[in-house]
CSV table of C-alpha atoms in Angstrom, one decimal:
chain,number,residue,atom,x,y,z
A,33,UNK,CA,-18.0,46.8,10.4
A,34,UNK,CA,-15.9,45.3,7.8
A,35,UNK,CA,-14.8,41.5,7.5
A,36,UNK,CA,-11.6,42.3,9.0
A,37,UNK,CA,-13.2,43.7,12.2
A,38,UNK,CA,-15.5,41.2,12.0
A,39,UNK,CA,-12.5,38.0,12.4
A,40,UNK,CA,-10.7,40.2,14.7
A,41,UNK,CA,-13.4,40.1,17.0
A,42,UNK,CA,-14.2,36.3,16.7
A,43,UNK,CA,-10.8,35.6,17.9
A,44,UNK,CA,-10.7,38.2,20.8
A,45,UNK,CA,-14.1,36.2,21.6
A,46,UNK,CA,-12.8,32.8,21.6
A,47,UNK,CA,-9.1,33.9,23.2
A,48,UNK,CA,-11.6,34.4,25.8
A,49,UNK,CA,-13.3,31.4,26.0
A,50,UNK,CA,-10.8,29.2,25.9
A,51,UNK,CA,-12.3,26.0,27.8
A,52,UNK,CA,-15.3,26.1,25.8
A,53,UNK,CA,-13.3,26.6,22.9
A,54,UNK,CA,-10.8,24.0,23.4
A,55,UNK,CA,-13.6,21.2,23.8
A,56,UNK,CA,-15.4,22.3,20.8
A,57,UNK,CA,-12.3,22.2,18.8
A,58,UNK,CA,-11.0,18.5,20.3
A,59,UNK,CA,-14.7,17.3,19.2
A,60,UNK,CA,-14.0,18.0,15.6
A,61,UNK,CA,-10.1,17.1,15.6
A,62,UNK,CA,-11.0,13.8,16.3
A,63,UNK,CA,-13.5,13.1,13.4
A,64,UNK,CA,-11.2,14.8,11.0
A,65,UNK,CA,-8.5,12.3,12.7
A,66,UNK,CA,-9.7,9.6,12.4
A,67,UNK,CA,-10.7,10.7,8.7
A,68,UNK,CA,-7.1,11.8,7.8
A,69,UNK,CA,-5.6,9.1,10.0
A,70,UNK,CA,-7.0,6.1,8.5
A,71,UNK,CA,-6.6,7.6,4.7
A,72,UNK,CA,-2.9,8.3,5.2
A,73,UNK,CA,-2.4,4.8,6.7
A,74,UNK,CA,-4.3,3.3,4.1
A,75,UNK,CA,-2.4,5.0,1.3
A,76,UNK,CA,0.8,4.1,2.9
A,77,UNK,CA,-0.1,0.6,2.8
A,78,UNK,CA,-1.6,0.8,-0.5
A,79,UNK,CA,1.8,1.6,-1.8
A,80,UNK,CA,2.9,-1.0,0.3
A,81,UNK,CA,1.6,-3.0,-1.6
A,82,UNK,CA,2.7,-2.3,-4.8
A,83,UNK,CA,5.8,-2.4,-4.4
A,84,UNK,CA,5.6,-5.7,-3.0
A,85,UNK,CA,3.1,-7.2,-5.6
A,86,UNK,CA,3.9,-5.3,-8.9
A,87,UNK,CA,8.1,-7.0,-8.5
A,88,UNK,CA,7.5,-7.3,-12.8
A,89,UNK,CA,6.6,-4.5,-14.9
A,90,UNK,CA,3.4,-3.4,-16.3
A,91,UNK,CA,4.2,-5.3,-19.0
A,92,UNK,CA,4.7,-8.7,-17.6
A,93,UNK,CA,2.5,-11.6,-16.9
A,94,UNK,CA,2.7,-15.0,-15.4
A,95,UNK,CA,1.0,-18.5,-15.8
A,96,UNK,CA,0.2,-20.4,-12.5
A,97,UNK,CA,-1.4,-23.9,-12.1
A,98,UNK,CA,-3.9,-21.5,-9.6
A,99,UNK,CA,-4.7,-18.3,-8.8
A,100,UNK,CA,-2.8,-16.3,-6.4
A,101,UNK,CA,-4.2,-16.5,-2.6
A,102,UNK,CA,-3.5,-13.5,-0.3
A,103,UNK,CA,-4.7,-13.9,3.3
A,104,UNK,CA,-5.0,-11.9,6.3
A,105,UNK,CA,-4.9,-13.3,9.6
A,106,UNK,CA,-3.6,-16.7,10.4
A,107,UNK,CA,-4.8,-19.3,13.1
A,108,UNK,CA,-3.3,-17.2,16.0
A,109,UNK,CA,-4.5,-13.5,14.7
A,110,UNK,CA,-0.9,-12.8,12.7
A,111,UNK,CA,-0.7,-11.4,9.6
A,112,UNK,CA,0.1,-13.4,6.6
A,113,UNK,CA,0.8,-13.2,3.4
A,114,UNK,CA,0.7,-16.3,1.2
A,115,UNK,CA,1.4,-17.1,-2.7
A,116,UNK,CA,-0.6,-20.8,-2.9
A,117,UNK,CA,1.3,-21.2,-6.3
A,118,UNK,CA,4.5,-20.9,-4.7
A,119,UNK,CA,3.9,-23.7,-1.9
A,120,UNK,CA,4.0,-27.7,-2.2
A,121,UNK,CA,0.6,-28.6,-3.5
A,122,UNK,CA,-1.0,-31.6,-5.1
A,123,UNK,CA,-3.3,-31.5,-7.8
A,124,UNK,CA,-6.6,-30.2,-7.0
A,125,UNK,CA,-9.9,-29.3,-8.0
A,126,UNK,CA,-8.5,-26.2,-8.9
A,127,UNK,CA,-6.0,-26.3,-11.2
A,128,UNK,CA,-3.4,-28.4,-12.1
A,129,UNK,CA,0.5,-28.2,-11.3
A,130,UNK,CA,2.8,-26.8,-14.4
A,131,UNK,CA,5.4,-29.2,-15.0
A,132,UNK,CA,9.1,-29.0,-16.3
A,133,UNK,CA,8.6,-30.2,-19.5
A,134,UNK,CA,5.2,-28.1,-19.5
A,135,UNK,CA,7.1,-25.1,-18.8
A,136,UNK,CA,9.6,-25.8,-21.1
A,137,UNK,CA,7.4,-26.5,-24.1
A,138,UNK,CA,5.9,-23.3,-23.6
A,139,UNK,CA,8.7,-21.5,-23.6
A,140,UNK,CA,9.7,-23.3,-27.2
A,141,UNK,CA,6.9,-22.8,-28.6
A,142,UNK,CA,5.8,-19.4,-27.6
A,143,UNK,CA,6.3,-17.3,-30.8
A,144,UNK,CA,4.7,-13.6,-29.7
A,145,UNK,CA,7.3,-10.6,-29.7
A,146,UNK,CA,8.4,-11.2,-26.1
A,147,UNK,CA,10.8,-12.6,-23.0
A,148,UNK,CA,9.8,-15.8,-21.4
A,149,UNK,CA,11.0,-17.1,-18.2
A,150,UNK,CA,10.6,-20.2,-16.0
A,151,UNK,CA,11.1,-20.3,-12.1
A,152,UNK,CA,10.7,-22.9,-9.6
A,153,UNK,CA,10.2,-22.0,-5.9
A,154,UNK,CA,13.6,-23.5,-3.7
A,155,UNK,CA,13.0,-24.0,0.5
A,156,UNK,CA,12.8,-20.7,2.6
A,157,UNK,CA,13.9,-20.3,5.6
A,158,UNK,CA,17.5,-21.1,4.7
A,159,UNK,CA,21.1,-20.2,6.3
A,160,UNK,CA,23.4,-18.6,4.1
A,161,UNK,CA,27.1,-18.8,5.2
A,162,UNK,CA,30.8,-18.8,4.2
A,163,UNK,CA,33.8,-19.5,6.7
A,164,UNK,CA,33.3,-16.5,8.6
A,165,UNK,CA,29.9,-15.4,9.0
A,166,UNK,CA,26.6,-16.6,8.2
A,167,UNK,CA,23.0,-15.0,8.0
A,168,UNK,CA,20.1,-15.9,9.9
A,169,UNK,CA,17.4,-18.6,9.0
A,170,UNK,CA,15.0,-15.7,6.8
A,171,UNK,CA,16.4,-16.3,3.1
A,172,UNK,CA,14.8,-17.9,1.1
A,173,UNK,CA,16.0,-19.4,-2.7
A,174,UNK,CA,14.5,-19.2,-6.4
A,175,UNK,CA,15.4,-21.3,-9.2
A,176,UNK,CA,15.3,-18.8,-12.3
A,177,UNK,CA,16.6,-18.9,-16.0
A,178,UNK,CA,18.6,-16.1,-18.5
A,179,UNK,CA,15.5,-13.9,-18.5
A,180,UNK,CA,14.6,-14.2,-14.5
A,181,UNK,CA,16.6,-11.2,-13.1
A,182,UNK,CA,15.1,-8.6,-16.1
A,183,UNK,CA,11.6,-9.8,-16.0
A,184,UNK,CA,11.4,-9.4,-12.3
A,185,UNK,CA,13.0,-6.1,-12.2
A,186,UNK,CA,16.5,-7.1,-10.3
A,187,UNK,CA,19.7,-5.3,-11.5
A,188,UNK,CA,23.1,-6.5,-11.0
A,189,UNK,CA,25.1,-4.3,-8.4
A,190,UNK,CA,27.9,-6.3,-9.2
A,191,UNK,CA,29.1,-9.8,-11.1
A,192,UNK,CA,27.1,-10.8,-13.8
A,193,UNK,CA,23.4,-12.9,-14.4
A,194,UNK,CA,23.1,-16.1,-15.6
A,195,UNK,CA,24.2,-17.7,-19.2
A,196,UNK,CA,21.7,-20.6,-20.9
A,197,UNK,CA,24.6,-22.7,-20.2
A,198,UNK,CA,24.1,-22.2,-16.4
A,199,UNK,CA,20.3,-22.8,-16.8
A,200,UNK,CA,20.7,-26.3,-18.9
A,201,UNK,CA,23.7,-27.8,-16.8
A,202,UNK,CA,22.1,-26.5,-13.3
A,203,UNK,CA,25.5,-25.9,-12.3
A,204,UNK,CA,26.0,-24.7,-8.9
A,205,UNK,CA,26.4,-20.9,-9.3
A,206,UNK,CA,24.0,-17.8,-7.2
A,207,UNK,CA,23.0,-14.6,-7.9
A,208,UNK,CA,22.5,-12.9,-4.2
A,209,UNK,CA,20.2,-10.2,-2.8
A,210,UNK,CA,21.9,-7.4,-1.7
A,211,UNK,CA,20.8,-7.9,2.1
A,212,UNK,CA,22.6,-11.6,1.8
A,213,UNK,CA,26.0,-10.4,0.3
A,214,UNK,CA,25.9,-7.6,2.9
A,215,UNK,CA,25.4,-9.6,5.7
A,216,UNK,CA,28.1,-12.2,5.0
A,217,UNK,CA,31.1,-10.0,3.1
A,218,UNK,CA,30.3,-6.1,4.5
A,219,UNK,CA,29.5,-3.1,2.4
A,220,UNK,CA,32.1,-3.9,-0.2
A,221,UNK,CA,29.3,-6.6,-1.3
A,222,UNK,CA,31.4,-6.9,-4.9
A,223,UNK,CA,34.1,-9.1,-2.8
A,224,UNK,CA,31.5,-11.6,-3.1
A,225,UNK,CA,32.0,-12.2,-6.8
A,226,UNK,CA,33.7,-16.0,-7.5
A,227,UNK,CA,33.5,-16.7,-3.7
A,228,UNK,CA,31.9,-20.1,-2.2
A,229,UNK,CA,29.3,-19.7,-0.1
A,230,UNK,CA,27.1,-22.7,1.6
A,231,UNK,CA,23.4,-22.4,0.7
A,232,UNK,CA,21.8,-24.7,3.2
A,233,UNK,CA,24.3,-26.5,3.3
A,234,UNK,CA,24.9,-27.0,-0.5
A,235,UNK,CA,28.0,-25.4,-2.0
A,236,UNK,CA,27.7,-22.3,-4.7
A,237,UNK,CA,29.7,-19.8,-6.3
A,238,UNK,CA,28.8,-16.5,-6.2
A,239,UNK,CA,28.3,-14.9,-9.9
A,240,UNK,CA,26.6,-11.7,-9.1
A,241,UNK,CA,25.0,-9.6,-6.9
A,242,UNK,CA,21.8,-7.8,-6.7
A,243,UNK,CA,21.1,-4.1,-6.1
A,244,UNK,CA,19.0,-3.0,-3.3
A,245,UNK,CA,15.5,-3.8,-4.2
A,246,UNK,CA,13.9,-2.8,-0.9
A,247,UNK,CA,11.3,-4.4,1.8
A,248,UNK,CA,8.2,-3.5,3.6
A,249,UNK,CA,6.1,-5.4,5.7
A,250,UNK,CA,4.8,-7.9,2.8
A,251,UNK,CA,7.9,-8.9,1.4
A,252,UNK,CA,11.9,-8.1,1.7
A,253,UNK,CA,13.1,-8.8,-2.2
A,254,UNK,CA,16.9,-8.3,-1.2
A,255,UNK,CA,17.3,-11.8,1.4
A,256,UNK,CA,17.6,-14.0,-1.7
A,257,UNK,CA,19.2,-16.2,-3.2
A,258,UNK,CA,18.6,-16.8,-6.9
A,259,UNK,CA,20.0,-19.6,-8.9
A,260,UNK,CA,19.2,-21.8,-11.9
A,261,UNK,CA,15.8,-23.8,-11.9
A,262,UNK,CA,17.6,-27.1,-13.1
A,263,UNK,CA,19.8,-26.4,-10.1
A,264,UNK,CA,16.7,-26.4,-7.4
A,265,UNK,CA,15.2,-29.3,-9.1
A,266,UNK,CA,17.8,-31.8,-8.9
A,267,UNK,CA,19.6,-30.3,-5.8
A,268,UNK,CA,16.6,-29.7,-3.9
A,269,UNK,CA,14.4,-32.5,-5.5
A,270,UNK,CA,11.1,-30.4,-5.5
A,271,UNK,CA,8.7,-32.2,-8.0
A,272,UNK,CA,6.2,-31.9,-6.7
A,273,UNK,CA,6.3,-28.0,-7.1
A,274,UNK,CA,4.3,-26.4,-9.8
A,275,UNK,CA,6.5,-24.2,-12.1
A,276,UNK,CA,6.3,-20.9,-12.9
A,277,UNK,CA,5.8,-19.2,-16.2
A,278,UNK,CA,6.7,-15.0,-16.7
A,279,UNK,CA,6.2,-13.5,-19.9
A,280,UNK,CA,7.3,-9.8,-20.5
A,281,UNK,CA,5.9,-8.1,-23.7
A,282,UNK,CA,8.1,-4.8,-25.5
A,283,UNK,CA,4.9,-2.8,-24.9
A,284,UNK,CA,1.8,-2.5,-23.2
A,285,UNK,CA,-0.4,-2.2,-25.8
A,286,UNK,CA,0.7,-6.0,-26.5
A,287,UNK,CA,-0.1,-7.2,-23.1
A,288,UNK,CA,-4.2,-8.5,-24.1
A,289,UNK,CA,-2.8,-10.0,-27.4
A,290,UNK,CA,0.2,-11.7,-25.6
A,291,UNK,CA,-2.1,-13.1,-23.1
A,292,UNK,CA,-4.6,-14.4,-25.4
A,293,UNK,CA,-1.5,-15.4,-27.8
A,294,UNK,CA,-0.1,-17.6,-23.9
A,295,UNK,CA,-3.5,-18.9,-23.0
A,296,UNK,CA,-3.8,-20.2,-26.9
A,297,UNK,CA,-0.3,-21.9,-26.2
A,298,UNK,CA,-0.6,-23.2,-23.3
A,299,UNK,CA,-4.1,-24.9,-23.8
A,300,UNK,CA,-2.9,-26.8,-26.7
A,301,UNK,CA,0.3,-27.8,-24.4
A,302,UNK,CA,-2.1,-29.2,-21.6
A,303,UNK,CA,-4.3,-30.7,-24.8
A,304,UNK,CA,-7.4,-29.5,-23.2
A,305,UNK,CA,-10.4,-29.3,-25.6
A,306,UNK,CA,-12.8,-26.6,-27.1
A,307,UNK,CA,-14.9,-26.9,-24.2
A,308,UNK,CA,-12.8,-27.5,-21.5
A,309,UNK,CA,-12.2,-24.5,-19.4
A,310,UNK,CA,-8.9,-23.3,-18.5
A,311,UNK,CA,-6.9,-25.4,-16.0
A,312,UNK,CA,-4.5,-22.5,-15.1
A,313,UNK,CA,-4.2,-19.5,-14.3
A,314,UNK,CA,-2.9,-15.9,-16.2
A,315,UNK,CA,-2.0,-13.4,-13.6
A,316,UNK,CA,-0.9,-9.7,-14.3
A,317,UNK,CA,1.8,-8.2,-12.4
A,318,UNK,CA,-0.2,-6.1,-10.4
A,319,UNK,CA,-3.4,-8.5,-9.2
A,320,UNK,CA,-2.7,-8.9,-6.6
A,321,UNK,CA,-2.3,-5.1,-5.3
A,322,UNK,CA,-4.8,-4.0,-7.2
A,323,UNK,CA,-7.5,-6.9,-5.2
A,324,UNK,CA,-5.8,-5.6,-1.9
A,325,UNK,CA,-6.6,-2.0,-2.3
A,326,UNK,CA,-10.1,-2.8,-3.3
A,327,UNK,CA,-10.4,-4.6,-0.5
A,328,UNK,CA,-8.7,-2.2,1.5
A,329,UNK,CA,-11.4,1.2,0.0
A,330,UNK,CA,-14.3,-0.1,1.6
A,331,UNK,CA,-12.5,0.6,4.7
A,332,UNK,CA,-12.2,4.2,3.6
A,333,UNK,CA,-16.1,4.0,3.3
A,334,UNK,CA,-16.4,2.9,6.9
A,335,UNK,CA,-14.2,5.4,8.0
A,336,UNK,CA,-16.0,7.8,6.2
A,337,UNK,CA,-18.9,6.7,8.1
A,338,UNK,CA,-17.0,7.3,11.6
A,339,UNK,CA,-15.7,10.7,10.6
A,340,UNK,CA,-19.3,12.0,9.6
A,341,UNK,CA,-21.1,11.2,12.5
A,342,UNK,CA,-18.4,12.7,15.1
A,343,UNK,CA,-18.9,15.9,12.9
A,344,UNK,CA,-22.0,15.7,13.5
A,345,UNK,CA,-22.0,15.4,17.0
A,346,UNK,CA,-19.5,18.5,16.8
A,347,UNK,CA,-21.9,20.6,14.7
A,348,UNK,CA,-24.1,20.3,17.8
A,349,UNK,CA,-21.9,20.6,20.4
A,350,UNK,CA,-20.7,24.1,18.1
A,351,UNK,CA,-24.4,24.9,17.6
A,352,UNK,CA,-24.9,24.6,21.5
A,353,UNK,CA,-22.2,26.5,22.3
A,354,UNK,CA,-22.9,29.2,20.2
A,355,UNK,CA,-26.1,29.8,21.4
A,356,UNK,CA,-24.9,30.1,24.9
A,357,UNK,CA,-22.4,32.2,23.9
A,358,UNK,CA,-26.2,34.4,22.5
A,359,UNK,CA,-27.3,34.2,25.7
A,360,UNK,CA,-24.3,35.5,27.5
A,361,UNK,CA,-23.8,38.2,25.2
A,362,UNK,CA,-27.5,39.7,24.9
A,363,UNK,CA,-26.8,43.0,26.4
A,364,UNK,CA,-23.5,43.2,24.5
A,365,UNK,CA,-25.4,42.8,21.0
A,366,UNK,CA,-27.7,45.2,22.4
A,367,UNK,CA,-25.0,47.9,22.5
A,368,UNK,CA,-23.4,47.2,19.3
A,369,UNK,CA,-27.3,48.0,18.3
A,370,UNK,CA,-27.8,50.9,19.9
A,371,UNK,CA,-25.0,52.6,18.6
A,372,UNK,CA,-26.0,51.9,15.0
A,373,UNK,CA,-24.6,48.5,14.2
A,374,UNK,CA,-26.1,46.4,11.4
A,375,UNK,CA,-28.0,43.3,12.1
A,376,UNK,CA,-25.7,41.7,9.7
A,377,UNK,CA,-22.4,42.9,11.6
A,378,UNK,CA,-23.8,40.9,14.4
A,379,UNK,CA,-25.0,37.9,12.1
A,380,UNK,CA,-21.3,37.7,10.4
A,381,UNK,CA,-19.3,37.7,13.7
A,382,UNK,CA,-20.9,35.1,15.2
A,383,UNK,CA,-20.9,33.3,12.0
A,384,UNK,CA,-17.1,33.4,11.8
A,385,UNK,CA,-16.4,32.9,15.5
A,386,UNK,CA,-18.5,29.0,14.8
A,387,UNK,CA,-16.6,28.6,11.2
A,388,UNK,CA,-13.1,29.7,12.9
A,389,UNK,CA,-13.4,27.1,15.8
A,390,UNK,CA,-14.3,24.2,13.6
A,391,UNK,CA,-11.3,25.2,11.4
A,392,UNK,CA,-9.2,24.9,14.5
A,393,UNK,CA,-10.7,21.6,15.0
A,394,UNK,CA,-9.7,20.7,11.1
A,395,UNK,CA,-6.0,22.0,11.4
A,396,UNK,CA,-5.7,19.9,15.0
A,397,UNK,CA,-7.4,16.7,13.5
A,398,UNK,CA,-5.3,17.3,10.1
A,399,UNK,CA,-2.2,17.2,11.9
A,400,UNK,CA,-2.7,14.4,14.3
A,401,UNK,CA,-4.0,12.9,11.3
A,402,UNK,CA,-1.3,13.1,9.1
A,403,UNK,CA,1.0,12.1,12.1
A,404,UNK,CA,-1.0,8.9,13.1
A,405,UNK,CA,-1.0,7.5,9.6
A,406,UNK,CA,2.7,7.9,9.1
A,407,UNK,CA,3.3,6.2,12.0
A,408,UNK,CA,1.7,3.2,10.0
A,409,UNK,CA,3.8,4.5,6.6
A,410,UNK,CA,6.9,4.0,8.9
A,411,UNK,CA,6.1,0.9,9.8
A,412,UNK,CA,5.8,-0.6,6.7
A,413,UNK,CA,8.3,1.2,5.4
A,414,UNK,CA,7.2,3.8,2.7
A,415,UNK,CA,7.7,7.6,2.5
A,416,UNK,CA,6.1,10.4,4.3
A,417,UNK,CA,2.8,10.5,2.8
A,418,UNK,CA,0.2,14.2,3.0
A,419,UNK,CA,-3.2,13.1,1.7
A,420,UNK,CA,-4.0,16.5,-0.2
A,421,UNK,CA,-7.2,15.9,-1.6
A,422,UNK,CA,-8.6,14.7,1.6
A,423,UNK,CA,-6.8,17.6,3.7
A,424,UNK,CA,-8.9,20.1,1.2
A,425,UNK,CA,-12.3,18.4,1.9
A,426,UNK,CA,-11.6,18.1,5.8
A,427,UNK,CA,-11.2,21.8,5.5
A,428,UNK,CA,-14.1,22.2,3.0
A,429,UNK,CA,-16.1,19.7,5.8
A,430,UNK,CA,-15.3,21.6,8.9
A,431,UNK,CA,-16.1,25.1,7.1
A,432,UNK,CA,-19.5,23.5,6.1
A,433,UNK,CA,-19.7,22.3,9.7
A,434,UNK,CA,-19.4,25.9,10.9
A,435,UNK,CA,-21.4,27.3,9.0
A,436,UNK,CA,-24.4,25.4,9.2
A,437,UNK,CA,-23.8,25.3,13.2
A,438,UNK,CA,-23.1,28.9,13.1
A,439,UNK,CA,-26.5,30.0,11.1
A,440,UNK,CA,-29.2,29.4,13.3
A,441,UNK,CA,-27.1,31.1,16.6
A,442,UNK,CA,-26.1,33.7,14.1
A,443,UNK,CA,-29.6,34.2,13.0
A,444,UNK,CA,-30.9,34.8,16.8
A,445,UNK,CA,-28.8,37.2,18.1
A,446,UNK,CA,-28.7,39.5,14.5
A,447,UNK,CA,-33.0,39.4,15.4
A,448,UNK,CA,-32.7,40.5,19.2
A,449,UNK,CA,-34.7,43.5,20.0
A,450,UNK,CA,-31.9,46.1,21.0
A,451,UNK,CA,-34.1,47.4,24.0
A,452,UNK,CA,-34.8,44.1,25.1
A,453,UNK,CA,-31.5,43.2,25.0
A,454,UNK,CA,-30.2,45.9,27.0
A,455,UNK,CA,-32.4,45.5,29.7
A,456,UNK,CA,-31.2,42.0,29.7
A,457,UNK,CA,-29.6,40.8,33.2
């Protein structure tokens, strides 16, 4: 009996055991589901994430009067998300707020091969309106400078950016999202251009608008409004805001001497000592990701955890079954015997009748897998998402599973005495 024979027979055998079968194989799918499940929806998320976090390129870095503080769960259970550097805050303990002429030092002073640019964090929550239409209360508005829009990766779908004669008058010109202009003037979003709009309730003109940057569940970068940061701080009156300071070097390689070249600069602009330790903060584009989908791995681990142990109460389920499936097939392997089959012959096919059903059980789990964690990618809004590597070792897993479930079954019935077994009732 060749290998062939020896599959074709497994599957005549479990076509006709299909109860048994079918609980076996529901067994495994779930471990392998909640494997593939969770690692799909934690890939999803991870890029999620990035796109959220990582809004400058990998060659960009900011100076904050504090770290960054990303939180999940709020007082009522809710998901939130929350930039401390970006909200009202007095000085504290931990760091002290960048001021404007701070800020603006640094930028004069700042002689390294590279693009500086200062923000200043407007209200959110705002209404954006003109005559006709208005949006709802969810935009929120950035004071930026010439260098704003390129360091943070926004191109212009129409109009133009802003000139350092907008930035240093604060005149009252905008840059909008995409989602914004849509909203108010319609697909045609380049009828925007030298229109006045009321941002809560302060009169702009339009100068440009943004492409579609995209949203997700962490953050939608296209309800914006962008304008100069003179503009929010006398309009708006925030002083008590801490500033903002991006720096975008021509090359990666530069980033660890431009940060070191920054943190220099800045130290002798807050005249801080030899020994006094920093009281600010250098944060790379992607920090804030990256923490998350640390954080985020050890939840892998855990499922990992989950998946094994359901395999291994399918291995014994399999194991069980199989040798039931011995004991109801004695007399059978007692023919095959008599007429000059191998004990090997017998050893194989029940060996690949365990290893086909717990590959049944991978391709069900894989699947419902795959669909469970894309239900998470939909929700926060990334692509369809196959997590190959792991789809190979859930296969891999489950053949193992088989196998080792399989042997000792296997192993009994190639050993039965073929007059024994054909006297057996």
């Amino acid at each position: 009996m060749n290998t062939g024979d020896s599959i074709s027979l497994s599957f005549r055998t479990i076509k006709g055991n299909r109860l048994r079968t079918s609980i076996t194989v529901i067994i495994i799918g779930l471990g392998i589901m909640a494997l593939i499940g969770i690692v799909t929806a934690i890939q999803a998320v991870n890029v999620s994430l990035t796109q959220s976090f990582s809004t400058m390129g990998a060659n960009a870095f900011s100076i904050r009067y504090k770290e960054r503080i990303v939180q999940f769960g709020g007082k009522r259970g809710a998901t939130t998300v929350t930039t401390r550097s970006l909200l009202k805050a007095r000085i504290s303990s931990e760091g002290k707020l960048i001021t404007y002429d701070e800020a603006r030092l640094f930028k004069q002073r700042y002689t390294f091969p590279a693009r500086v640019s200062i923000a200043l964090q407007g209200p959110n929550n705002i209404v954006v309106n003109n005559e006709f239409k208005k949006t709802n209360p969810d935009v929120h508005i950035i004071g930026g400078d010439e260098n704003y829009l390129d360091i943070n990766g926004y191109e212009l779908a129409a109009g133009r950016g802003f000139n350092q004669s907008d930035v240093e008058s604060g005149a009252s010109v905008c840059v909008l999202g995409y989602s914004v202009a849509q909203k108010i003037y319609g697909d045609a979003v380049q009828r925007a251009i030298d229109k006045m709009i009321t941002v809560a309730n302060i009169k702009y003109r339009v100068i440009g608008v943004l492409q579609i940057k995209g949203s997700n569940a962490f953050l939608n970068a296209d309800k914006i409004v962008i304008t100069s940061y003179n503009n929010i701080r006398s309009v708006f009156g925030v002083n008590d805001y801490s500033y903002n300071i991006a720096v975008m070097v021509n090359n990666f390689n530069m980033m660890d001497a431009a940060v070191g070249e920054a943190t220099g600069t800045f130290r002798a602009i807050r005249k801080l000592g030899i020994k006094d330790a920093d009281n600010f903060y250098i944060d790379k584009s992607d920090s804030i990701a990256a923490t998350l989908i640390t954080n985020l791995g050890f939840l892998q681990y855990a499922t990992l955890a989950i998946a094994l142990i359901t395999l291994i109460g399918a291995a014994i389920g399999l194991m069980n079954i199989m040798l039931v499936a011995v004991g109801e097939r004695t007399k059978e392997i007692g023919l095959i015997k008599a007429i000059g089959g191998k004990s090997a012959d017998i050893r194989a096919q029940f060996l690949w009748e365990s290893i086909l059903i717990s590959l049944m059980g991978a391709v069900v789990g894989i699947l419902a897998g795959i669909l469970l964690g894309n239900v998470v990618a939909a929700l926060v809004k990334t692509s369809f998402i196959i997590p190959w590597a792991w789809v190979i070792i859930g296969v891999i897993v489950c053949s193992l599973v088989g196998l080792l479930a399989g042997s000792y079954p296997a192993y009994k019935a190639a050993k039965l005495d073929p007059i024994v077994a054909l006297r057996y009732e």
